[in-house]
Amino acid sequence: MARTLPASRQRGYSLKDGDSFLVSDASGDIHGDEVADGLFHEGTRILSRLRLGIDGEPLTLLGAATAHDRVVFTAHLTNRPLPPIGDSVAAGKGVIHVERSRFLWQGRLHERIACSNYDRVQVSLPLTIEFGADFLDMFEVRGMQRAHRGSYPQVLAQADRVVLRYAGLDGVERRTVIAFSQAPTALDGGMARFDLELGPREHVTLYLEAGAEVGQPEATRHRRSMAQARRALHGRRRPGARLRGGGLLFDAWVERSRTDIALLASDLPTGRYPYAGIPWFSTPFGRDAIITALQMLWLDPGLARGVLAYLAERQAAEDSSFRDSAPGKIMHETRKGEMAALGEIPFGLYYGGVDTTPLFLVLAGRYFRRTGDRAFIDQLWPALQRAAGWIERSCDADPDGLLAYARGEASGLSNQGWKDSGDSVFHADGSLPEGPIALVEVQGYAWEALRTMASLARERGDMIAAAGWAARADRLRATVEARFWDEDLDFYALARDGAGRMCRVLASNPGHLLYVGLPAPERAQRVVAQLASPRFDNGWGVRTLASDQPRYNPMSYHNGSVWPHDVALCAAGMARYGARRQAARLLGEVFEAATHFDMRLPELFCGFPRSAGEPPIAYPVACTPQAWAAGSVFMLLQACLGLEIDAPAREVVITHPQLPPGVDGLRVESLDVGDTRMDLAFQRIGGRVVAARAFGSEGVRVTVRM
C-alpha cells in the first residue's frame, strides 16, 4: 500500500532570491525524499534535509503562511509530550510554542527559531536540528540517473557550525555551511542538539544560516538581512501601473500575482528577468519570460526591456545539434549545475524552442509600440536582424515555406513548441508524427515577427527591407490559411508533419493564432465558437485539448489540462476579433479557479469538467508560483478592457470594455504613456461598462469606442 504523506507535507511552501530557492513542507522541514524539496542554489540542491524536532521527534503543526510580500515564511508549532530528563519536569502536550521563520537573501537561508514555555513550571527542552546535503543536480532530483557522481569529503564540525562538502566531477567543490547563533550541546555531521532550560513564560531564540558562505547568525544581522530582502523585492514590484477597486478577492488575486512575478524576477545586469517557476524551472527560460513580458507589457514595459536585453546577449552564433542552436536563434533555457557543466545534458545554454525566436521579435515590436523607445530598438536591431534571418532560412528550407522543428540529437526536446511533452503532437488516430513538425501557432508567431520587422524597418527608413519582410509575411499567411484550415474540423489543424500530412486534431493552439490576428474574420469566429464550447471550456478555462480527441486525458501535462497562460492567450485572441464577452467569461472562470488555489494560480491544473460545489482538481507536480500563470490575470484583464497603447502616436484606445462577473469597477493608476502619467477608470453601469479618464493624460489622446 502506498504511504500517505502527513498533512504538513501535502503542501509545499517556497521562497526565492536570485539563483536560490527553497521548498519546504508546512512545518518548515526539508525531507529530500518524496517531494522536490530543499534549498537549491544555481541548479544544485545544497540542503536536502533540515528537520526540527524535540528530542528527535517532530513537532505538531499549528499553522503556516508566507508573509504578504512573499519574503518571509513562518510556521507555528507545538510539542508532543516530552519525556522526563533526570529530575526535570516533563512538559505536557501543547505547552511549548515554537515559531519558526525564515527568508532567503544573497544565496543564504536565514532562520529564526523562537521557543516559548507556557507551562507553569520549568521544563527541559532538548531541541534537535537534523541536516544534510546531497548536492544533487536539479535533473537528478527530477529523476535522471547518472552513471557516476563526485565524492563527499569528510564533514567538518566546529563549535557553532558544520561544513558539508561535495567534490563534483566538473572539478568544482560545492559546500554548505550551517552556522548557529550559539554552540549546540552536541554537533555531528547530521544533527545539532540544544539542551535548553525554559522557566514559566520564558523565551529562547536561536538563529541559523545556511549557504556556501555564511556570517555569524544573531538577531541584528537577521533583522538587517530581512529588511534588505524586503526592500529588494519591493524594488522589483514597484515599477509599472497599479490596478485597484475590483473588490477584496479580485484585488488580492491581482496583488498576489504581481508579487509572485516580482518574486520570480531576478535583477540581472541586463535588467529584471522573470525566472519561469519553482521548483523545476527556477532559471531563465526564453519563451516563458517573453510571454510573461507580453502579459505585463501594458502595465510594466520595463520587464520586457530586461527580457529582450538578456536574450539578445545570448543569441546563438553557431550551429550545434547537441544544443539545437543555429546563428540568430534565441535561447530556450539556460541551466547551471554539474550536469550542465559536464555536458551530460544540453540545457546549459539550449536553443530547442521553435517559437522563442519569432516571439522575441513579436515582443520587440510590441515593446516599441507600447513605449516608443527607438534608442533601445536601435541597440537591438542587429539581434533582431539575425533573428529574422534564422526565420527566413528555416522557412526557405521547408517545402511549404513554414517554420518547422526537428531536434538535432536524442538528448534534446522531441517537441519544441510550448507543449513540449513527447506526446503533445499527434495525428487524428493518436499516432505520433515524424518531423520536421510545423505547429500552427508558430506560423502565427512567425507571421507577426515578419510584419514586425517590416514595420520597424519602415520606422528606420529602409523601405526595401520592409517590403521584403511584408511580402514574406503575406506568403506565410496565405500558406497557413490554405494548408491548416480544415472544413471538416471547422478549425485549424494542430500541425503539419515531415511527410506533409496534417495533424487533424482539435487543440487550443489556434487560440494563439487568434492572438496575433492571422485568421480571416469569418474563420476566427468559428475558432472562437469552438474554444467557447464545452469540449474545450471545462468551466475553469480552456483545455489544451478538446475532450473528444484521441489522447485526451484531463490529468495529462498537455493533452487536456488547463494552463492559465494558454487561457489568457486564447482570451486575448477572442477579444481581438470582438468576442470580448467570451474573454470576460474566461477571466471570471480563471478568477474563480484562483480562489481555490489560495489566490495563486499554478502552472496548470486538471481539465475535468467543473462540478457544482467542487473545486478545480490540482495537477500534483505543477510549479507554484509560475511566472506566466501569475501574469495571466493581466493579459486577461487587458483583453476584457479592450485597452491598447500606441506611444509613438500618443494614443490610448479602449474598445467595448468589459469586466468579469462580480467586478463592477476597476481603476488603472499611474499608467505611463511616453512622458505622461494617467489614471483610467472602468465602471459597470446597468448592462454596460463605461471607461473614462480619471487623472492626467495631457498630450495623450484617449479614444473610447463603446
XYZ file of C-alpha atoms in Angstrom:
706
model
C 0.000 0.000 0.000
C 1.309 3.452 -0.890
C 2.385 5.567 2.055
C 0.362 8.734 2.603
C 2.195 11.916 3.472
C 1.117 13.657 6.681
C -0.942 16.808 6.245
C 2.029 19.068 6.953
C 3.830 17.623 3.900
C 0.977 17.714 1.415
C 1.675 21.328 0.529
C 4.984 22.920 -0.264
C 5.984 26.449 0.688
C 8.565 28.209 -1.442
C 10.910 31.167 -1.187
C 13.216 32.610 -3.857
C 16.006 35.117 -4.137
C 18.214 35.375 -7.226
C 19.594 31.967 -8.169
C 18.498 30.420 -4.872
C 15.144 28.959 -3.916
C 13.810 26.836 -1.090
C 10.856 24.458 -0.868
C 9.749 23.006 2.463
C 6.653 21.464 3.993
C 4.217 23.438 6.127
C 6.288 22.794 9.273
C 9.325 24.297 7.563
C 11.009 20.906 7.353
C 13.027 19.672 4.361
C 12.993 15.917 3.827
C 14.548 15.416 0.385
C 12.682 12.227 -0.425
C 9.123 12.074 -1.803
C 8.917 15.713 -2.861
C 11.296 18.079 -4.649
C 12.075 19.999 -1.508
C 15.349 21.509 -0.395
C 17.493 24.589 -0.639
C 18.752 24.947 -4.214
C 21.460 27.259 -5.483
C 22.476 27.570 -9.144
C 20.834 24.287 -10.089
C 22.179 22.201 -7.182
C 20.395 21.077 -4.025
C 22.744 22.343 -1.325
C 20.459 21.406 1.581
C 18.412 18.198 1.301
C 17.431 17.764 4.934
C 16.536 20.269 7.644
C 14.181 18.878 10.272
C 13.352 20.500 13.568
C 12.339 18.308 16.481
C 12.234 17.869 20.213
C 14.487 15.010 21.205
C 14.384 13.892 17.579
C 10.577 13.759 17.423
C 8.671 16.069 15.033
C 6.580 18.905 16.355
C 2.860 19.385 15.772
C 1.864 21.969 13.185
C -0.478 24.732 14.292
C -0.348 26.852 11.169
C 1.925 28.174 8.448
C 1.972 31.058 5.999
C 4.205 33.150 3.811
C 4.010 36.873 4.506
C 2.010 39.105 2.183
C 5.205 40.296 0.495
C 6.278 36.641 -0.127
C 9.655 37.208 1.568
C 9.264 35.556 4.994
C 7.826 32.110 5.737
C 6.554 31.388 9.265
C 5.407 28.124 10.856
C 3.828 27.867 14.309
C 4.483 24.568 16.057
C 3.916 22.936 19.412
C 5.268 19.958 21.274
C 4.096 16.467 21.825
C 4.518 15.261 25.441
C 8.211 15.427 26.375
C 9.894 12.560 28.181
C 11.332 13.451 31.606
C 15.095 14.028 31.642
C 16.669 13.299 35.014
C 14.823 15.275 37.679
C 13.263 17.635 35.111
C 9.547 18.055 34.778
C 8.108 16.671 31.566
C 6.196 19.264 29.592
C 2.609 18.454 28.809
C 1.356 18.444 25.258
C 0.777 21.861 23.769
C 2.687 23.971 26.300
C 5.792 24.664 24.189
C 5.301 27.075 21.300
C 7.930 27.162 18.551
C 7.783 29.957 15.978
C 9.979 29.167 13.006
C 10.522 31.964 10.469
C 12.910 32.186 7.512
C 13.844 34.039 4.363
C 16.488 33.906 1.629
C 18.978 36.650 0.926
C 22.124 36.668 -1.218
C 22.399 32.893 -1.504
C 21.808 32.217 2.197
C 18.970 30.799 4.242
C 18.333 32.887 7.363
C 16.196 31.181 10.010
C 14.907 32.210 13.428
C 13.612 29.619 15.930
C 11.808 31.155 18.916
C 10.784 28.761 21.721
C 8.331 29.756 24.469
C 7.251 27.809 27.557
C 3.597 28.279 28.519
C 3.701 25.708 31.309
C 3.642 26.811 34.946
C 6.905 25.054 35.722
C 10.410 24.993 34.298
C 10.927 22.449 31.539
C 13.900 20.964 29.754
C 13.703 21.309 26.002
C 16.054 19.046 24.000
C 15.755 20.843 20.643
C 17.236 18.939 17.690
C 18.003 20.071 14.145
C 18.748 17.328 11.611
C 20.520 18.419 8.449
C 22.100 17.031 5.312
C 23.184 17.987 1.799
C 23.126 15.510 -1.090
C 24.303 18.122 -3.661
C 22.098 16.578 -6.346
C 21.785 18.349 -9.661
C 18.226 19.530 -10.327
C 17.937 16.977 -13.131
C 18.816 14.217 -10.680
C 16.106 15.490 -8.349
C 13.761 15.295 -11.348
C 14.641 11.617 -11.776
C 17.591 11.404 -14.185
C 20.106 8.684 -13.364
C 23.852 9.273 -13.633
C 26.492 6.614 -14.151
C 28.964 8.408 -11.901
C 28.914 11.098 -9.228
C 31.570 13.018 -7.368
C 32.758 12.379 -3.824
C 31.795 13.681 -0.385
C 34.827 14.791 1.628
C 34.609 14.474 5.402
C 32.134 16.729 7.176
C 33.809 19.415 9.234
C 32.051 20.062 12.560
C 33.209 23.048 14.603
C 31.896 24.663 17.783
C 28.972 26.545 16.286
C 28.918 25.439 12.645
C 29.285 22.481 10.317
C 30.620 22.324 6.743
C 29.164 19.787 4.279
C 31.134 19.312 1.050
C 30.858 17.699 -2.367
C 33.668 17.399 -4.926
C 31.951 17.367 -8.317
C 33.129 15.639 -11.452
C 33.323 19.096 -13.032
C 36.210 19.994 -10.737
C 34.104 22.292 -8.557
C 33.881 21.738 -4.809
C 30.448 22.743 -3.602
C 29.807 23.242 0.064
C 27.129 24.145 2.535
C 27.927 25.829 5.829
C 25.293 25.681 8.575
C 26.027 28.117 11.390
C 24.185 28.636 14.692
C 23.895 31.672 16.944
C 25.072 29.587 19.902
C 27.142 26.452 20.101
C 24.998 23.298 20.256
C 25.288 20.914 23.191
C 26.190 18.247 20.662
C 27.046 18.570 16.973
C 27.962 15.933 14.418
C 27.712 15.512 10.650
C 23.935 15.176 10.653
C 22.428 16.718 13.807
C 22.734 19.618 16.224
C 21.236 19.287 19.704
C 20.458 22.174 22.045
C 19.563 21.313 25.649
C 17.506 24.328 26.634
C 16.009 25.153 30.037
C 12.894 27.314 29.969
C 11.202 28.707 33.034
C 7.481 29.592 33.071
C 6.724 32.136 30.311
C 10.402 32.172 29.335
C 11.515 32.569 25.715
C 14.687 31.400 23.975
C 15.607 32.329 20.414
C 18.110 30.611 18.119
C 19.309 31.787 14.711
C 20.881 29.783 11.931
C 22.251 30.498 8.488
C 22.930 28.048 5.672
C 24.751 28.646 2.404
C 28.105 28.350 0.686
C 29.383 31.280 2.757
C 27.679 32.491 5.925
C 28.309 35.007 8.680
C 27.711 34.752 12.404
C 23.945 34.444 12.957
C 22.452 36.799 15.528
C 19.369 38.993 15.969
C 20.653 42.263 14.491
C 22.155 40.575 11.444
C 18.908 38.640 10.923
C 16.735 41.779 11.060
C 19.066 43.745 8.797
C 19.175 40.998 6.167
C 15.391 40.635 6.297
C 14.944 44.363 5.708
C 17.319 44.211 2.728
C 15.465 41.237 1.235
C 12.149 43.033 1.600
C 13.482 46.237 0.043
C 14.872 44.311 -2.917
C 11.554 42.593 -3.631
C 9.659 45.850 -3.192
C 12.007 47.435 -5.722
C 11.170 44.750 -8.294
C 7.465 45.114 -7.558
C 7.306 48.918 -7.661
C 7.586 49.695 -11.411
C 4.507 49.996 -13.569
C 0.859 50.904 -13.260
C -1.393 49.601 -10.481
C -4.852 48.018 -10.590
C -7.332 48.752 -7.816
C -11.004 48.665 -6.953
C -12.053 45.251 -8.242
C -13.200 44.039 -4.835
C -11.354 42.395 -1.958
C -10.862 38.958 -3.512
C -10.123 40.194 -7.020
C -7.651 42.789 -5.750
C -5.994 40.113 -3.601
C -5.521 37.935 -6.694
C -4.078 40.842 -8.665
C -1.699 41.819 -5.859
C -0.542 38.266 -5.228
C 0.070 37.747 -8.938
C 2.078 40.976 -9.133
C 4.108 39.951 -6.091
C 4.778 36.480 -7.492
C 6.177 37.963 -10.691
C 8.413 40.232 -8.594
C 9.458 37.209 -6.501
C 10.376 35.174 -9.578
C 12.197 38.079 -11.224
C 15.939 38.408 -10.708
C 17.896 41.635 -11.021
C 20.425 40.802 -13.735
C 22.957 43.151 -15.366
C 20.587 43.427 -18.348
C 17.570 44.270 -16.159
C 14.751 42.392 -14.435
C 14.187 38.893 -15.766
C 11.349 36.591 -14.616
C 12.522 33.039 -13.911
C 9.941 30.521 -15.088
C 8.774 28.751 -11.932
C 9.521 26.864 -8.729
C 10.762 24.183 -8.285
C 11.548 22.728 -11.713
C 12.147 25.871 -13.751
C 13.727 28.443 -11.432
C 16.071 29.639 -14.156
C 15.854 31.904 -17.210
C 13.642 30.448 -19.963
C 13.163 32.257 -23.249
C 9.554 31.503 -24.168
C 8.212 31.790 -20.603
C 9.884 35.132 -19.991
C 8.722 36.572 -23.322
C 5.102 35.585 -22.691
C 5.272 36.914 -19.124
C 6.651 40.181 -20.511
C 3.828 40.315 -23.076
C 1.292 39.764 -20.296
C 2.764 42.622 -18.261
C 3.626 44.935 -21.166
C 0.676 47.300 -20.885
C 1.355 47.853 -17.175
C 5.123 47.414 -16.830
C 7.112 47.641 -20.094
C 10.391 47.688 -18.162
C 10.125 43.939 -17.671
C 10.040 43.446 -21.453
C 13.145 45.587 -21.858
C 15.054 43.391 -19.403
C 13.909 40.213 -21.173
C 14.850 41.488 -24.621
C 18.283 42.675 -23.495
C 19.115 39.381 -21.757
C 18.022 37.218 -24.687
C 19.846 39.375 -27.235
C 23.100 38.846 -25.313
C 22.638 35.069 -25.529
C 21.594 34.821 -29.156
C 23.164 31.789 -30.865
C 26.144 32.399 -33.123
C 26.913 28.843 -34.262
C 25.325 25.566 -35.286
C 25.172 22.797 -32.673
C 22.974 19.733 -32.969
C 23.531 18.994 -29.258
C 22.228 22.414 -28.223
C 19.766 22.706 -31.150
C 21.360 26.057 -31.928
C 21.841 27.960 -35.182
C 23.008 31.522 -35.876
C 20.335 34.044 -34.930
C 18.288 31.685 -32.777
C 17.055 32.798 -29.342
C 17.677 30.532 -26.363
C 15.078 28.217 -24.902
C 16.645 27.855 -21.444
C 19.890 28.083 -19.535
C 20.962 25.982 -16.556
C 23.760 25.962 -14.039
C 24.978 22.918 -12.176
C 27.316 19.971 -12.538
C 25.427 18.090 -15.256
C 25.180 21.161 -17.489
C 28.861 21.953 -16.949
C 29.852 18.405 -17.931
C 27.602 18.328 -20.993
C 25.558 15.442 -19.595
C 22.511 17.494 -20.560
C 22.270 20.094 -23.355
C 20.466 22.666 -21.228
C 23.439 24.706 -20.043
C 22.520 27.016 -22.918
C 19.870 25.330 -25.039
C 18.041 26.601 -28.122
C 15.452 23.870 -28.710
C 12.399 26.109 -28.873
C 10.986 26.793 -32.321
C 8.764 29.643 -31.146
C 11.175 31.628 -28.967
C 12.883 33.412 -31.860
C 9.716 34.730 -33.536
C 8.268 35.609 -30.120
C 11.438 37.620 -29.424
C 10.642 39.738 -32.486
C 6.963 39.979 -31.526
C 7.913 41.294 -28.088
C 10.356 43.814 -29.576
C 7.693 45.194 -31.904
C 5.054 45.411 -29.207
C 7.549 46.963 -26.793
C 8.251 49.721 -29.322
C 4.544 50.379 -29.853
C 3.993 50.468 -26.081
C 6.939 52.772 -25.304
C 8.219 54.473 -28.446
C 11.743 53.635 -27.217
C 13.613 53.999 -30.528
C 17.053 54.121 -28.910
C 16.633 50.674 -27.394
C 15.263 49.216 -30.631
C 18.260 50.685 -32.476
C 20.506 48.952 -29.953
C 18.669 45.663 -30.531
C 18.482 45.998 -34.300
C 21.435 43.716 -35.184
C 19.995 40.975 -32.939
C 16.558 41.464 -34.486
C 18.016 41.144 -37.974
C 19.846 37.946 -37.037
C 16.670 36.501 -35.554
C 14.701 37.350 -38.687
C 17.462 35.775 -40.761
C 17.095 32.495 -38.880
C 13.329 32.512 -39.525
C 13.853 33.221 -43.214
C 16.453 30.487 -43.659
C 14.302 27.985 -41.787
C 11.218 28.773 -43.859
C 13.227 28.641 -47.076
C 14.413 25.133 -46.181
C 10.841 23.873 -45.649
C 8.907 22.546 -48.677
C 5.825 24.559 -47.655
C 7.735 27.633 -46.527
C 6.734 27.001 -42.892
C 8.728 27.379 -39.679
C 9.277 23.801 -38.516
C 11.435 21.939 -35.995
C 13.262 18.635 -35.613
C 15.626 18.060 -32.725
C 19.292 17.631 -33.523
C 20.039 14.791 -31.088
C 18.097 12.384 -28.882
C 19.120 14.338 -25.761
C 17.119 17.357 -26.934
C 13.398 18.037 -26.741
C 11.351 15.984 -29.194
C 8.618 18.647 -29.322
C 9.752 22.248 -29.368
C 6.612 24.341 -29.096
C 5.160 25.372 -25.751
C 3.508 21.944 -25.486
C 6.854 20.206 -25.351
C 5.981 16.823 -23.830
C 6.668 13.858 -26.088
C 3.014 13.041 -26.833
C 1.604 16.549 -27.252
C 1.608 16.491 -31.087
C -0.203 13.625 -32.804
C -2.493 12.610 -35.645
C -6.233 12.021 -35.544
C -5.623 8.314 -34.934
C -3.382 9.085 -31.961
C -0.146 8.168 -33.749
C 2.921 10.352 -33.246
C 4.240 12.211 -36.312
C 7.737 12.290 -37.700
C 9.457 15.633 -38.091
C 10.111 18.258 -39.159
C 6.885 19.432 -37.497
C 5.271 22.794 -38.238
C 2.919 23.888 -35.432
C 0.008 26.098 -36.347
C 0.569 28.748 -33.657
C 4.275 29.012 -34.516
C 3.318 30.089 -38.041
C 1.260 32.852 -36.466
C 4.198 33.998 -34.367
C 6.458 33.926 -37.440
C 3.871 35.909 -39.414
C 3.743 38.660 -36.790
C 7.535 38.558 -36.435
C 7.961 39.269 -40.152
C 5.342 42.025 -40.040
C 7.150 43.476 -37.015
C 10.415 43.605 -38.921
C 8.666 45.296 -41.840
C 7.161 47.906 -39.524
C 10.424 48.589 -37.694
C 12.321 48.794 -40.984
C 9.864 51.429 -42.196
C 10.471 53.370 -38.955
C 14.178 53.260 -39.805
C 13.572 54.409 -43.371
C 14.577 51.100 -45.027
C 11.646 50.653 -47.394
C 13.267 47.887 -49.449
C 13.824 45.638 -46.436
C 10.327 46.493 -45.171
C 8.757 45.435 -48.469
C 10.671 42.144 -48.434
C 9.557 41.206 -44.936
C 5.965 42.263 -45.616
C 5.857 40.102 -48.762
C 7.206 37.127 -46.822
C 4.540 37.647 -44.161
C 1.789 37.725 -46.808
C 3.033 34.471 -48.352
C 3.167 32.766 -44.980
C -0.349 33.867 -44.114
C -1.697 32.528 -47.393
C 0.048 29.196 -46.788
C -1.380 28.870 -43.281
C -4.905 29.584 -44.467
C -4.541 27.117 -47.347
C -2.774 24.281 -45.504
C -4.023 24.400 -41.916
C -7.723 25.271 -42.218
C -9.864 22.124 -42.168
C -13.518 22.497 -43.165
C -14.475 19.153 -41.666
C -12.968 20.105 -38.326
C -14.312 23.652 -38.661
C -10.960 24.550 -37.122
C -7.266 24.841 -37.843
C -5.211 21.649 -37.752
C -2.698 21.327 -34.929
C 0.391 20.799 -37.095
C 1.910 19.515 -40.313
C 4.315 16.606 -40.074
C 7.510 15.873 -42.004
C 5.634 13.894 -44.667
C 3.287 16.793 -45.372
C 0.331 15.225 -43.517
C -1.808 17.428 -41.327
C -2.389 16.576 -37.662
C -6.175 16.910 -37.745
C -6.619 17.457 -34.007
C -8.685 19.975 -32.041
C -6.201 21.630 -29.678
C -6.012 25.075 -28.099
C -3.077 26.114 -30.305
C -5.226 28.031 -32.845
C -6.243 30.317 -29.977
C -2.696 31.690 -30.229
C -3.263 32.179 -33.943
C -6.157 34.475 -32.977
C -3.843 36.289 -30.546
C -1.613 37.505 -33.367
C -4.548 38.185 -35.700
C -3.666 35.924 -38.645
C -7.042 34.224 -39.398
C -9.626 35.762 -41.668
C -12.509 37.167 -39.557
C -15.083 34.536 -40.569
C -12.741 31.673 -39.675
C -11.729 33.397 -36.459
C -15.359 33.469 -35.318
C -15.615 29.732 -35.923
C -12.486 29.157 -33.846
C -13.923 31.322 -31.064
C -17.126 29.270 -31.089
C -15.170 26.018 -30.775
C -12.950 27.283 -27.951
C -16.012 28.530 -26.072
C -17.806 25.174 -26.388
C -17.871 22.597 -23.530
C -15.459 20.319 -25.400
C -12.784 22.973 -24.698
C -14.143 25.140 -21.879
C -14.428 22.980 -18.754
C -15.817 25.786 -16.577
C -12.419 26.786 -15.200
C -10.820 27.804 -18.502
C -9.857 26.427 -21.913
C -8.428 22.916 -22.050
C -5.302 22.322 -24.085
C -7.129 19.576 -25.993
C -10.828 19.087 -26.757
C -12.432 16.368 -24.656
C -13.454 14.188 -27.640
C -9.966 13.968 -29.146
C -7.569 10.999 -29.157
C -5.027 11.126 -26.326
C -7.356 13.360 -24.301
C -6.574 12.935 -20.626
C -7.604 15.653 -18.159
C -4.769 14.535 -15.851
C -2.058 14.843 -18.529
C 0.517 17.601 -18.790
C -0.547 18.950 -22.195
C -3.401 16.791 -23.516
C -6.482 18.053 -21.735
C -5.250 20.067 -18.769
C -5.880 23.790 -18.235
C -2.913 26.184 -18.366
C -3.772 29.742 -17.227
C -1.324 31.386 -19.652
C -2.852 29.411 -22.544
C -6.325 30.541 -21.463
C -5.101 34.139 -21.392
C -3.657 33.951 -24.917
C -6.861 32.362 -26.228
C -8.971 35.014 -24.483
C -6.819 37.814 -25.881
C -7.274 36.267 -29.325
C -11.046 36.123 -28.873
C -11.134 39.752 -27.784
C -9.062 40.766 -30.798
C -11.897 39.550 -33.019
C -14.568 41.286 -30.944
C -15.541 38.396 -28.664
C -14.869 40.441 -25.542
C -17.764 38.958 -23.557
C -16.300 35.481 -24.039
C -12.959 36.812 -22.825
C -14.642 38.284 -19.736
C -16.314 34.937 -19.063
C -12.938 33.188 -19.200
C -11.448 35.769 -16.856
C -14.299 35.064 -14.444
C -13.687 31.317 -14.652
C -9.956 31.645 -14.045
C -10.610 34.056 -11.165
C -12.919 31.521 -9.541
C -10.266 28.845 -10.013
C -7.717 31.124 -8.323
C -9.914 31.389 -5.223
C -9.484 27.625 -4.769
C -5.696 27.839 -5.131
C -5.162 30.402 -2.355
C -5.214 33.196 -4.974
C -2.067 31.777 -6.620
C -2.700 30.053 -9.942
C -0.455 27.045 -10.507
C 1.370 26.291 -13.737
C -1.570 24.056 -14.740
C -4.443 22.083 -13.259
C -6.504 19.126 -14.391
C -9.099 19.526 -17.118
C -12.008 17.650 -15.521
C -15.397 19.302 -16.138
C -16.491 21.717 -13.440
C -18.920 20.227 -10.941
C -21.196 22.249 -8.688
C -19.665 22.794 -5.267
C -16.340 21.190 -6.176
C -13.006 22.942 -6.707
C -10.731 22.511 -9.734
C -8.503 19.438 -9.449
C -4.831 20.201 -8.870
C -2.055 18.771 -11.031
C 0.181 17.259 -8.355
C 3.627 18.369 -9.568
C 2.757 21.747 -11.099
C 5.157 24.610 -10.448
C 3.822 27.158 -7.978
C 4.495 30.010 -8.355
C 4.901 30.076 -12.136
C 5.585 33.379 -13.898
C 3.243 33.080 -16.876
C 0.486 31.675 -14.674
C 0.833 34.708 -12.385
C 0.862 37.008 -15.403
C -2.294 35.543 -16.918
C -4.628 37.834 -14.952
C -3.026 40.907 -16.551
C -3.370 39.652 -20.125
C -6.950 38.571 -19.407
C -7.772 41.983 -17.977
C -6.283 43.858 -20.911
C -8.316 41.675 -23.269
C -11.514 42.428 -21.362
C -10.862 46.145 -21.095
C -10.020 46.411 -24.790
C -7.128 48.698 -23.904
C -4.342 49.341 -26.408
C -1.498 51.844 -26.065
C 0.334 53.400 -29.024
C 3.095 55.503 -27.503
C 4.595 56.803 -30.798
C 1.126 58.085 -31.740
C 0.495 59.211 -28.112
C -2.860 57.459 -28.122
C -4.787 55.119 -25.814
C -7.702 53.255 -27.393
C -10.370 51.460 -25.344
C -12.757 49.302 -27.367
C -16.029 47.856 -25.989
C -14.684 47.366 -22.455
C -15.960 44.514 -20.295
C -15.442 43.496 -16.681
C -15.623 39.941 -15.367
C -18.686 38.798 -13.405
C -18.608 40.104 -9.844
C -16.284 43.016 -10.625
C -18.209 46.273 -11.027
C -15.353 48.758 -11.130
C -11.626 48.992 -11.723
C -9.013 51.738 -11.729
C -5.757 51.679 -13.675
C -3.461 54.064 -11.814
C -0.138 55.636 -12.835
C -0.214 54.346 -16.400
C 2.758 55.809 -18.284
C 2.406 56.738 -21.955
C 5.614 58.385 -23.031
C 6.266 61.152 -20.517
C 2.601 61.345 -19.465
C 1.148 59.540 -16.448
C -2.588 58.970 -16.227
C -5.326 57.109 -14.366
C -8.210 55.348 -16.106
C -11.482 54.241 -14.526
C -13.882 51.494 -15.629
C -17.340 51.199 -14.083
C -20.289 48.914 -14.707
C -23.447 50.993 -15.133
C -26.532 48.952 -15.890
C -25.563 46.469 -18.568
C -22.608 48.483 -19.850
C -19.021 49.094 -18.742
C -18.074 52.767 -19.067
C -14.466 53.936 -19.350
C -13.182 57.405 -18.519
C -10.019 59.328 -17.834
C -9.724 59.780 -14.088
C -6.478 61.740 -13.942
C -3.778 63.119 -16.206
C -3.489 62.305 -19.952
C -2.316 65.767 -21.060
C -0.940 65.392 -24.579
C -2.306 61.860 -24.972
C -5.470 61.163 -26.944
C -7.827 58.703 -25.214
C -10.396 57.196 -27.564
C -13.254 55.130 -26.130
C -15.338 53.032 -28.519
C -18.429 51.738 -26.780
